[in-house]
N, CA, C and O of each residue as an XYZ file, in Angstrom:
752
protein
N      -6.652     67.997     29.679
C      -7.430     66.971     30.269
C      -6.494     66.088     31.011
O      -5.385     65.768     30.583
N      -6.976     65.729     32.092
C      -6.209     64.852     32.962
C      -6.503     63.467     32.719
O      -7.465     63.172     32.011
N      -5.798     62.619     33.216
C      -5.982     61.201     33.017
C      -7.263     60.622     33.509
O      -7.804     59.699     32.899
N      -7.768     61.140     34.604
C      -8.897     60.580     35.140
C     -10.107     60.869     34.166
O     -10.984     60.027     33.976
N     -10.102     62.062     33.583
C     -11.255     62.427     32.550
C     -11.110     61.406     31.289
O     -12.104     60.858     30.813
N      -9.923     61.212     30.834
C      -9.578     60.300     29.806
C     -10.184     58.866     30.086
O     -10.831     58.254     29.236
N      -9.939     58.423     31.253
C     -10.397     57.122     31.658
C     -11.958     57.035     31.647
O     -12.565     56.067     31.191
N     -12.478     58.007     32.129
C     -13.990     58.100     32.143
C     -14.559     58.074     30.744
O     -15.689     57.615     30.575
N     -13.878     58.520     29.770
C     -14.455     58.550     28.374
C     -14.258     57.211     27.731
O     -14.839     56.977     26.671
N     -13.526     56.361     28.260
C     -13.406     54.990     27.707
C     -14.641     54.146     27.853
O     -15.213     54.145     28.943
N     -15.129     53.392     26.808
C     -16.175     52.586     26.792
C     -15.841     51.311     27.670
O     -14.677     50.966     27.874
N     -16.804     50.715     28.116
C     -16.583     49.470     28.999
C     -16.127     48.314     28.088
O     -16.369     48.413     26.886
N     -15.503     47.255     28.547
C     -14.986     46.242     27.668
C     -16.264     45.223     27.372
O     -16.921     44.708     28.276
N     -16.484     45.038     26.090
C     -17.457     44.109     25.688
C     -16.847     42.860     25.181
O     -15.983     42.868     24.305
N     -17.337     41.713     25.780
C     -16.921     40.375     25.426
C     -17.546     40.042     24.051
O     -18.663     40.441     23.723
N     -16.702     39.241     23.229
C     -17.163     38.735     22.011
C     -18.489     37.832     22.141
O     -18.884     37.360     23.207
N     -19.078     37.674     20.963
C     -20.217     36.651     20.960
C     -19.623     35.264     21.257
O     -18.476     35.044     20.866
N     -20.300     34.314     21.912
C     -19.764     33.053     22.161
C     -19.644     32.248     20.845
O     -20.504     32.398     19.977
N     -18.718     31.490     20.686
C     -18.459     30.752     19.505
C     -19.461     29.515     19.347
O     -19.475     28.635     20.208
N     -20.273     29.469     18.265
C     -21.240     28.419     18.098
C     -20.610     27.164     17.539
O     -19.607     27.132     16.826
N     -21.340     26.114     17.963
C     -20.797     24.768     17.388
C     -21.153     24.540     15.874
O     -20.561     23.724     15.168
N     -22.168     25.337     15.454
C     -22.526     25.136     14.020
C     -22.486     26.526     13.339
O     -22.897     27.561     13.863
N     -21.952     26.423     12.132
C     -21.428     25.385     11.319
C     -19.994     25.041     11.769
O     -19.287     25.937     12.230
N     -19.555     23.832     11.658
C     -18.151     23.604     11.936
C     -17.217     24.101     10.886
O     -17.564     24.400      9.743
N     -15.954     24.169     11.379
C     -14.927     24.683     10.394
C     -14.639     23.595      9.263
O     -15.034     22.431      9.344
N     -13.945     24.083      8.262
C     -13.753     23.234      6.995
C     -13.006     21.905      7.433
O     -13.226     20.833      6.870
N     -12.184     22.039      8.388
C     -11.391     20.879      8.775
C     -12.198     19.718      9.345
O     -11.915     18.533      9.171
N     -13.244     20.188     10.052
C     -14.192     19.151     10.645
C     -15.012     18.465      9.497
O     -15.275     17.265      9.580
N     -15.404     19.197      8.461
C     -16.179     18.628      7.406
C     -15.202     17.593      6.609
O     -15.625     16.514      6.194
N     -13.936     18.000      6.446
C     -13.036     17.055      5.689
C     -12.823     15.816      6.655
O     -12.777     14.701      6.134
N     -12.697     15.934      7.972
C     -12.545     14.885      8.780
C     -13.729     13.936      8.746
O     -13.595     12.714      8.690
N     -14.960     14.602      8.784
C     -16.312     13.749      8.789
C     -16.389     13.007      7.409
O     -16.765     11.835      7.397
N     -16.070     13.604      6.326
C     -16.058     12.889      5.028
C     -15.122     11.770      4.948
O     -15.464     10.727      4.390
N     -13.816     11.933      5.534
C     -12.913     10.887      5.503
C     -13.349      9.763      6.494
O     -13.095      8.594      6.205
N     -13.971     10.063      7.610
C     -14.414      9.040      8.471
C     -15.564      8.214      7.914
O     -15.623      6.999      8.109
N     -16.507      8.907      7.195
C     -17.565      8.143      6.568
C     -16.992      7.322      5.493
O     -17.357      6.151      5.390
N     -16.121      7.825      4.674
C     -15.588      6.979      3.585
C     -14.810      5.809      4.150
O     -14.803      4.701      3.613
N     -14.202      6.087      5.178
C     -13.404      4.879      5.848
C     -14.322      3.892      6.403
O     -14.107      2.690      6.250
N     -15.361      4.345      7.058
C     -16.355      3.407      7.485
C     -17.087      2.601      6.430
O     -17.326      1.401      6.573
N     -17.452      3.350      5.303
C     -18.035      2.672      4.214
C     -17.172      1.563      3.573
O     -17.591      0.416      3.421
N     -15.923      1.982      3.201
C     -15.111      0.979      2.603
C     -14.570     -0.194      3.548
O     -14.408     -1.345      3.142
N     -14.320      0.215      4.804
C     -14.076     -0.747      5.801
C     -15.153     -1.740      5.963
O     -14.894     -2.942      6.023
N     -16.456     -1.236      6.042
C     -17.570     -2.086      6.135
C     -17.747     -3.029      4.948
O     -18.147     -4.185      5.085
N     -17.436     -2.491      3.806
C     -17.558     -3.297      2.660
C     -16.496     -4.559      2.617
O     -16.753     -5.689      2.201
N     -15.321     -4.120      3.114
C     -14.246     -5.100      3.210
C     -14.555     -6.206      4.249
O     -14.313     -7.397      4.055
N     -15.133     -5.677      5.409
C     -15.606     -6.625      6.496
C     -16.672     -7.485      6.015
O     -16.620     -8.692      6.248
N     -17.577     -7.004      5.404
C     -18.698     -7.793      4.851
C     -18.189     -8.902      3.838
O     -18.517    -10.082      3.962
N     -17.393     -8.454      2.865
C     -16.775     -9.408      1.935
C     -16.004    -10.444      2.643
O     -16.102    -11.621      2.297
N     -15.243    -10.076      3.613
C     -14.365    -11.087      4.286
C     -15.355    -12.080      4.974
O     -15.205    -13.296      4.853
N     -16.320    -11.557      5.662
C     -17.311    -12.417      6.431
C     -17.995    -13.383      5.431
O     -18.143    -14.565      5.740
N     -18.399    -12.918      4.281
C     -19.056    -13.677      3.331
C     -18.093    -14.832      2.770
O     -18.515    -15.980      2.632
N     -16.816    -14.478      2.464
C     -15.863    -15.473      2.034
C     -15.669    -16.489      3.028
O     -15.687    -17.672      2.686
N     -15.466    -16.120      4.343
C     -15.427    -17.168      5.433
C     -16.642    -17.981      5.516
O     -16.533    -19.196      5.683
N     -17.722    -17.456      5.421
C     -19.053    -18.271      5.476
C     -19.123    -19.207      4.287
O     -19.408    -20.388      4.488
N     -18.887    -18.769      3.079
C     -19.000    -19.724      1.911
C     -17.856    -20.644      2.142
O     -18.055    -21.807      1.792
N     -16.810    -20.389      2.609
C     -15.622    -21.388      2.753
C     -16.151    -22.436      3.815
O     -15.981    -23.634      3.591
N     -16.717    -22.056      4.838
C     -17.202    -22.903      5.853
C     -18.263    -23.774      5.295
O     -18.302    -24.960      5.623
N     -19.113    -23.275      4.488
C     -20.148    -24.114      3.791
C     -19.592    -25.233      2.977
O     -19.985    -26.399      3.005
N     -18.646    -24.747      2.259
C     -18.012    -25.675      1.281
C     -17.198    -26.831      2.035
O     -17.209    -27.997      1.643
N     -16.552    -26.423      3.062
C     -15.830    -27.418      3.934
C     -16.852    -28.335      4.673
O     -16.583    -29.524      4.844
N     -17.977    -27.816      5.095
C     -18.981    -28.630      5.639
C     -19.454    -29.674      4.699
O     -19.539    -30.845      5.068
N     -19.768    -29.293      3.485
C     -20.199    -30.147      2.460
C     -19.096    -31.227      2.089
O     -19.417    -32.376      1.786
N     -17.909    -30.836      2.127
C     -16.775    -31.690      1.862
C     -16.620    -32.739      2.973
O     -16.318    -33.897      2.682
N     -16.823    -32.351      4.240
C     -16.808    -33.218      5.327
C     -17.953    -34.140      5.289
O     -17.801    -35.319      5.606
N     -19.109    -33.664      4.912
C     -20.304    -34.495      4.818
C     -20.096    -35.678      3.893
O     -20.392    -36.833      4.198
N     -19.568    -35.304      2.745
C     -19.451    -36.471      1.660
C     -18.283    -37.356      2.086
O     -18.245    -38.506      1.648
N     -17.296    -36.899      2.934
C     -16.211    -37.718      3.356
C     -16.872    -38.675      4.436
O     -16.595    -39.875      4.452
N     -17.658    -38.163      5.236
C     -18.411    -39.030      6.302
C     -19.237    -40.022      5.668
O     -19.289    -41.176      6.092
N     -19.975    -39.564      4.532
C     -20.793    -40.530      3.791
C     -19.894    -41.706      3.224
O     -20.248    -42.878      3.356
N     -18.758    -41.359      2.609
C     -17.839    -42.220      2.058
C     -17.373    -43.258      3.141
O     -17.336    -44.460      2.876
N     -16.999    -42.726      4.440
C     -16.615    -43.570      5.479
C     -17.593    -44.617      5.958
O     -17.192    -45.710      6.359
N     -18.870    -44.294      5.921
C     -20.012    -45.173      6.255
C     -20.197    -46.054      5.136
O     -20.426    -47.228      5.424
N     -20.146    -45.727      3.867
C     -20.424    -46.539      2.738
C     -19.370    -47.468      2.453
O     -19.666    -48.524      1.894
N     -18.140    -47.212      2.769
C     -16.915    -47.995      2.560
C     -17.013    -49.382      3.094
O     -16.417    -50.309      2.545
N     -17.715    -49.535      4.102
C     -17.916    -50.930      4.728
C     -18.637    -51.915      3.806
O     -18.364    -53.114      3.768
N     -19.519    -51.356      3.111
C     -20.365    -52.204      2.211
C     -19.542    -52.534      0.904
O     -19.083    -53.656      0.692
N     -19.401    -51.522      0.092
C     -18.769    -51.726     -1.201
C     -17.764    -50.590     -1.361
O     -18.068    -49.458     -1.738
N     -16.541    -50.999     -1.037
C     -15.418    -49.859     -0.985
C     -15.127    -49.218     -2.378
O     -14.813    -48.031     -2.472
N     -15.241    -50.029     -3.436
C     -14.935    -49.549     -4.740
C     -16.052    -48.520     -5.199
O     -15.746    -47.442     -5.707
N     -17.269    -48.887     -5.006
C     -18.335    -47.958     -5.267
C     -18.370    -46.734     -4.428
O     -18.692    -45.654     -4.924
N     -18.032    -46.867     -3.095
C     -17.867    -45.672     -2.225
C     -16.787    -44.785     -2.697
O     -16.967    -43.569     -2.774
N     -15.558    -45.406     -3.048
C     -14.497    -44.566     -3.526
C     -14.921    -43.708     -4.778
O     -14.666    -42.508     -4.875
N     -15.577    -44.428     -5.705
C     -15.967    -43.818     -6.948
C     -17.058    -42.709     -6.568
O     -16.963    -41.600     -7.094
N     -17.986    -42.955     -5.756
C     -18.849    -41.915     -5.483
C     -18.258    -40.779     -4.721
O     -18.737    -39.662     -4.914
N     -17.269    -40.929     -3.874
C     -16.540    -39.911     -3.166
C     -15.807    -39.102     -4.167
O     -15.895    -37.875     -4.117
N     -15.083    -39.695     -5.084
C     -14.338    -38.877     -6.069
C     -15.223    -38.046     -6.865
O     -14.924    -36.871     -7.081
N     -16.361    -38.597     -7.347
C     -17.320    -37.789     -8.068
C     -17.903    -36.643     -7.302
O     -18.080    -35.546     -7.832
N     -18.209    -36.903     -6.025
C     -18.792    -35.882     -5.136
C     -17.860    -34.863     -4.833
O     -18.244    -33.694     -4.853
N     -16.510    -35.186     -4.512
C     -15.500    -34.204     -4.335
C     -15.292    -33.301     -5.616
O     -15.256    -32.073     -5.538
N     -15.175    -33.907     -6.645
C     -15.083    -33.223     -7.904
C     -16.321    -32.186     -8.153
O     -16.177    -31.070     -8.651
N     -17.370    -32.656     -7.789
C     -18.591    -31.707     -7.826
C     -18.473    -30.550     -6.850
O     -18.800    -29.418     -7.204
N     -18.019    -30.801     -5.647
C     -17.801    -29.679     -4.761
C     -16.737    -28.739     -5.260
O     -16.935    -27.526     -5.184
N     -15.560    -29.245     -5.794
C     -14.580    -28.417     -6.269
C     -15.066    -27.521     -7.515
O     -14.702    -26.355     -7.670
N     -15.869    -28.160     -8.322
C     -16.458    -27.393     -9.416
C     -17.396    -26.245     -9.000
O     -17.422    -25.158     -9.576
N     -18.192    -26.597     -7.908
C     -19.111    -25.589     -7.376
C     -18.244    -24.398     -6.876
O     -18.510    -23.237     -7.186
N     -17.285    -24.714     -6.156
C     -16.408    -23.603     -5.504
C     -15.797    -22.837     -6.694
O     -15.806    -21.606     -6.698
N     -15.279    -23.538     -7.684
C     -14.653    -22.883     -8.842
C     -15.662    -21.965     -9.532
O     -15.332    -20.851     -9.938
N     -16.871    -22.444     -9.654
C     -17.922    -21.646    -10.353
C     -18.282    -20.376     -9.543
O     -18.630    -19.341    -10.110
N     -18.190    -20.484     -8.253
C     -18.379    -19.248     -7.400
C     -17.348    -18.207     -7.746
O     -17.672    -17.023     -7.834
N     -16.197    -18.590     -7.931
C     -14.985    -17.755     -8.132
C     -14.878    -17.321     -9.560
O     -14.354    -16.237     -9.815
N     -15.348    -18.107    -10.526
C     -15.150    -17.822    -11.931
C     -16.594    -18.010    -12.563
O     -16.735    -18.965    -13.327
N     -17.614    -17.232    -12.326
C     -18.913    -17.518    -12.743
C     -19.192    -17.384    -14.144
O     -20.151    -17.992    -14.620
N     -18.388    -16.581    -14.932
C     -18.577    -16.396    -16.330
C     -17.457    -17.041    -17.227
O     -17.050    -16.581    -18.293
N     -17.042    -18.163    -16.618
C     -15.863    -18.853    -17.337
C     -16.355    -20.240    -17.761
O     -17.493    -20.644    -17.524
N     -15.476    -20.893    -18.363
C     -15.719    -22.204    -18.892
C     -15.288    -23.319    -17.973
O     -14.920    -24.415    -18.396
N     -15.351    -22.986    -16.667
C     -14.842    -23.974    -15.619
C     -15.793    -25.189    -15.634
O     -15.323    -26.322    -15.529
N     -16.946    -25.006    -15.745
C     -17.996    -26.130    -15.743
C     -17.643    -27.177    -16.903
O     -17.845    -28.374    -16.695
N     -17.191    -26.799    -17.950
C     -16.980    -27.686    -19.086
C     -15.558    -28.226    -19.093
O     -15.239    -29.031    -19.968
N     -14.744    -27.860    -18.232
C     -13.415    -28.351    -18.157
C     -13.315    -29.771    -17.651
O     -14.042    -30.148    -16.732
N     -12.390    -30.606    -18.256
C     -12.317    -32.083    -17.920
C     -10.999    -32.591    -18.086
O     -10.219    -31.965    -18.803
N     -10.653    -33.613    -17.536
C      -9.366    -34.185    -17.785
C      -8.144    -33.325    -17.321
O      -8.109    -32.799    -16.208
N      -7.161    -33.220    -18.230
C      -5.936    -32.392    -17.944
C      -6.216    -30.941    -17.917
O      -5.540    -30.216    -17.187
N      -7.215    -30.433    -18.698
C      -7.612    -29.062    -18.470
C      -8.157    -28.784    -17.089
O      -7.827    -27.754    -16.501
N      -8.923    -29.605    -16.586
C      -9.427    -29.460    -15.151
C      -8.271    -29.483    -14.160
O      -8.226    -28.720    -13.195
N      -7.404    -30.327    -14.417
C      -6.179    -30.355    -13.533
C      -5.340    -29.091    -13.636
O      -4.825    -28.594    -12.634
N      -5.193    -28.536    -14.941
C      -4.387    -27.341    -15.063
C      -5.094    -26.237    -14.388
O      -4.454    -25.376    -13.785
N      -6.426    -26.215    -14.459
C      -7.220    -25.047    -13.686
C      -7.026    -25.152    -12.306
O      -6.802    -24.138    -11.646
N      -7.097    -26.492    -11.684
C      -6.932    -26.613    -10.235
C      -5.585    -26.138     -9.790
O      -5.453    -25.482     -8.757
N      -4.555    -26.474    -10.586
C      -3.227    -26.066    -10.167
C      -2.941    -24.632    -10.360
O      -2.103    -24.097     -9.634
N      -3.606    -23.910    -11.338
C      -3.458    -22.535    -11.580
C      -4.195    -21.632    -10.615
O      -3.796    -20.506    -10.318
N      -5.326    -22.211    -10.129
C      -6.213    -21.376     -9.292
C      -5.989    -21.443     -7.732
O      -6.205    -20.477     -7.001
N      -5.554    -22.620     -7.301
C      -5.518    -22.751     -5.853
C      -4.237    -23.554     -5.433
O      -3.279    -23.713     -6.190
N      -4.311    -24.050     -4.141
C      -3.155    -24.631     -3.491
C      -3.208    -26.016     -3.914
O      -4.152    -26.701     -3.521
N      -2.220    -26.572     -4.745
C      -2.208    -27.945     -5.015
C      -0.856    -28.687     -4.678
O      -0.319    -29.529     -5.398
N      -0.406    -28.236     -3.477
C       0.749    -28.893     -3.007
C       0.609    -30.374     -2.715
O       1.525    -31.174     -2.906
N      -0.577    -30.693     -2.245
C      -0.918    -32.120     -1.975
C      -1.407    -32.993     -3.189
O      -1.770    -34.163     -3.068
N      -1.376    -32.323     -4.322
C      -1.909    -33.048     -5.574
C      -0.795    -33.897     -6.160
O       0.065    -33.352     -6.851
N      -0.763    -35.173     -5.926
C       0.265    -36.018     -6.579
C      -0.426    -36.682     -7.803
O      -1.575    -36.406     -8.147
N       0.353    -37.559     -8.414
C      -0.145    -38.267     -9.701
C      -1.422    -39.037     -9.437
O      -2.387    -38.956    -10.196
N      -1.406    -39.794     -8.331
C      -2.609    -40.660     -8.066
C      -3.869    -39.804     -7.840
O      -4.931    -40.133     -8.368
N      -3.776    -38.795     -7.122
C      -4.963    -37.871     -6.914
C      -5.387    -37.165     -8.141
O      -6.580    -37.020     -8.407
N      -4.372    -36.693     -8.946
C      -4.621    -36.000    -10.210
C      -5.369    -36.991    -11.091
O      -6.403    -36.592    -11.627
N      -4.970    -38.208    -11.294
C      -5.545    -39.175    -12.102
C      -7.007    -39.425    -11.652
O      -7.920    -39.497    -12.475
N      -7.194    -39.551    -10.347
C      -8.575    -39.729     -9.876
C      -9.482    -38.573    -10.133
O     -10.665    -38.760    -10.418
N      -8.953    -37.371    -10.039
C      -9.844    -36.230    -10.358
C     -10.101    -35.957    -11.851
O     -11.143    -35.449    -12.265
N      -9.072    -36.334    -12.623
C      -9.307    -36.033    -13.978
C     -10.028    -37.162    -14.732
O     -10.777    -36.875    -15.667
N      -9.841    -38.356    -14.380
C     -10.466    -39.485    -15.134
C     -11.193    -40.503    -14.279
O     -11.660    -41.546    -14.736
N     -11.263    -40.115    -12.946
C     -11.901    -41.117    -11.993
C     -13.333    -41.436    -12.291
O     -13.752    -42.589    -12.194
N     -14.077    -40.448    -12.648
C     -15.510    -40.713    -12.832
C     -15.871    -41.635    -13.988
O     -16.964    -42.197    -14.060
N     -14.876    -41.768    -14.911
C     -15.038    -42.616    -16.133
C     -14.636    -44.008    -15.970
O     -14.766    -44.828    -16.879
N     -14.112    -44.310    -14.733
C     -13.554    -45.651    -14.498
C     -14.631    -46.509    -13.851
O     -15.534    -45.972    -13.210
N     -14.558    -47.840    -14.003
C     -15.538    -48.667    -13.218
C     -15.192    -48.746    -11.828
O     -16.074    -48.705    -10.971
N     -13.831    -48.869    -11.504
C     -13.356    -48.910    -10.217
C     -12.102    -47.904    -10.145
O     -11.440    -47.601    -11.137
N     -11.881    -47.465     -8.956
C     -10.721    -46.583     -8.797
C     -10.110    -46.870     -7.437
O     -10.766    -47.212     -6.453
N      -8.828    -46.705     -7.472
C      -7.985    -47.005     -6.259
C      -7.226    -45.663     -5.945
O      -6.290    -45.287     -6.651
N      -7.642    -45.008     -4.930
C      -7.149    -43.722     -4.558
C      -7.213    -43.551     -2.977
O      -8.135    -44.048     -2.329
N      -6.314    -42.913     -2.464
C      -6.274    -42.751     -0.813
C      -7.233    -41.481     -0.688
O      -6.870    -40.344     -0.987
N      -8.426    -41.793     -0.240
C      -9.475    -40.952      0.052
C      -9.113    -39.993      1.132
O      -9.596    -38.861      1.136
N      -8.247    -40.417      2.090
C      -7.748    -39.319      3.127
C      -7.007    -38.186      2.491
O      -7.198    -37.009      2.797
N      -6.104    -38.622      1.540
C      -5.237    -37.617      0.903
C      -6.139    -36.782      0.001
O      -6.000    -35.561     -0.073
N      -7.051    -37.442     -0.674
C      -7.970    -36.601     -1.477
C      -8.774    -35.503     -0.774
O      -8.999    -34.396     -1.263
N      -9.206    -35.955      0.499
C      -9.973    -35.127      1.317
C      -9.034    -33.948      1.847
O      -9.492    -32.809      1.941
N      -7.747    -34.231      2.181
C      -6.923    -33.195      2.625
C      -6.562    -32.303      1.513
O      -6.308    -31.135      1.804
N      -6.501    -32.675      0.276
C      -6.292    -31.927     -0.933
C      -7.441    -30.956     -1.097
O      -7.231    -29.752     -1.244
N      -8.788    -31.537     -1.070
C      -9.943    -30.760     -1.309
C     -10.010    -29.749     -0.215
O     -10.377    -28.627     -0.563
N      -9.717    -29.940      1.074
C      -9.854    -28.952      2.088
C      -8.817    -27.848      1.829
O      -9.122    -26.667      1.996
N      -7.589    -28.224      1.422
C      -6.612    -27.125      1.204
C      -6.891    -26.377      0.052
O      -6.628    -25.175      0.092
N      -7.433    -26.917     -1.092
C      -7.655    -26.173     -2.300
C      -8.860    -25.186     -2.030
O      -8.832    -24.033     -2.460
N      -9.983    -25.720     -1.254
C     -10.987    -24.830     -1.073
C     -10.575    -23.683     -0.103
O     -11.025    -22.557     -0.319
N      -9.840    -23.876      0.834
C      -9.277    -22.874      1.737
C      -8.528    -21.798      0.911
O      -8.715    -20.588      1.033
N      -7.649    -22.390      0.048
C      -6.808    -21.477     -0.817
C      -7.629    -20.507     -1.689
O      -7.254    -19.361     -1.934
N      -8.844    -21.081     -2.164
C      -9.663    -20.310     -3.029
C     -10.361    -19.198     -2.143
O     -10.407    -18.043     -2.567
N     -10.868    -19.515     -0.996
C     -11.667    -18.420     -0.271
C     -10.810    -17.524      0.555
O     -11.144    -16.345      0.670
N      -9.766    -17.958      1.126
C      -9.064    -17.226      2.138
C      -7.681    -16.632      1.537
O      -6.804    -16.221      2.298
N      -7.555    -16.613      0.307
C      -6.250    -16.124     -0.167
C      -6.433    -14.563     -0.386
O      -7.535    -14.015     -0.342
N      -5.300    -13.941     -0.615
C      -5.291    -12.555     -0.865
C      -5.859    -12.339     -2.285
O      -5.745    -13.191     -3.167
N      -6.472    -11.161     -2.455
C      -7.027    -10.804     -3.703
C      -6.039    -10.689     -4.767
O      -6.381    -10.909     -5.929
N      -4.869    -10.370     -4.480
C      -3.720    -10.125     -5.480
C      -3.102    -11.438     -5.926
O      -2.138    -11.459     -6.692
N      -3.647    -12.486     -5.457
C      -3.018    -13.858     -5.778
C      -3.202    -14.139     -7.250
O      -4.069    -13.582     -7.924
N      -2.333    -15.044     -7.725
C      -2.531    -15.483     -9.131
C      -3.807    -16.165     -9.417
O      -4.214    -17.053     -8.668
N      -4.474    -15.782    -10.495
C      -5.667    -16.334    -10.941
C      -5.592    -16.723    -12.425
O      -4.907    -16.013    -13.161
N      -6.200    -17.729    -12.901
C      -6.112    -17.914    -14.241
C      -6.766    -16.759    -14.992
O      -7.746    -16.179    -14.525
N      -6.192    -16.417    -16.213
C      -6.650    -15.202    -16.921
C      -7.665    -15.607    -17.924
O      -7.564    -16.701    -18.479
N      -8.670    -14.765    -18.200
C      -9.695    -15.134    -19.052
C      -9.167    -14.815    -20.465
O      -8.499    -13.805    -20.687
N      -9.489    -15.706    -21.401
C      -9.292    -15.494    -22.804
C     -10.416    -14.689    -23.482
O     -11.501    -15.232    -23.688
N     -10.210    -13.525    -23.803
C     -11.316    -12.640    -24.398
C     -11.934    -13.241    -25.659
O     -13.143    -13.158    -25.877
N     -11.055    -13.863    -26.509
C     -11.728    -14.323    -27.867
C     -12.481    -15.558    -27.750
O     -13.442    -15.718    -28.502
N     -12.153    -16.504    -26.855
C     -12.869    -17.775    -26.781
C     -13.708    -17.789    -25.635
O     -14.606    -18.630    -25.611
N     -13.563    -16.945    -24.605
C     -14.372    -16.977    -23.381
C     -13.852    -18.075    -22.537
O     -14.445    -18.307    -21.483
N     -12.843    -18.763    -22.859
C     -12.279    -19.818    -21.992
C     -11.155    -19.269    -21.030
O     -10.934    -18.062    -20.936
N     -10.495    -20.174    -20.358
C      -9.519    -19.788    -19.420
C      -8.139    -20.222    -20.113
O      -8.015    -21.258    -20.766
N      -7.137    -19.306    -19.886
C      -5.849    -19.547    -20.144
C      -5.228    -20.216    -18.859
O      -5.084    -19.569    -17.821
N      -4.896    -21.429    -18.963
C      -4.152    -22.025    -17.834
C      -2.949    -22.656    -18.352
O      -2.963    -23.306    -19.397
N      -1.855    -22.471    -17.608
C      -0.582    -23.212    -17.928
C      -0.140    -23.950    -16.760
O      -0.448    -23.604    -15.620
N       0.572    -24.955    -17.026
C       1.086    -25.817    -15.940
C       1.444    -27.159    -16.523
O       1.257    -27.412    -17.713
N       1.943    -27.983    -15.696
C       2.309    -29.334    -16.164
C       1.091    -30.230    -16.235
O       0.141    -30.034    -15.478
N       1.094    -31.153    -17.075
C      -0.009    -32.148    -17.193
C       0.186    -33.197    -16.143
O       1.301    -33.376    -15.652
N      -0.856    -33.896    -15.782
C      -0.857    -34.931    -14.748
C      -0.247    -36.236    -15.432
O      -0.128    -37.275    -14.783
């Protein structure tokens, strides 16, 4: 046989079937699952961050509202206005604390225990003895002398530290036997 006959016996070249898009290879499935999981957890983090910022903004708006109320009432009776401001600020701080520690004994804390909780849970760099005394025992006094501006700055910083801190920050630990909080720190 000569080479021309051999070439004639060869079959024509057949192209393979075109590669389809479905089903994708295993690597694409893994990538899709990882992307969906990333979107899910990233979305949850973004929503939680947005909610914390929104709650912080509402608490700060409430704090500014009671401060403005104090500033307008101070012209009439400054002692009563200061006492009302201290009580209202304490109320806002307790509400913020209850948002962060809903199943704790925060609502029943008073006096030095309340101050220990404030120091253990948030930023208290601006909390001096005068402010601490006003927050712990101010509502039980007929008159109170406290710098409302400093108290306002403290309240804003404490609220911001509660809402905008990292999750791994130190928080008071729950006492499992009593349901209360273990707080340590110096007394006012």
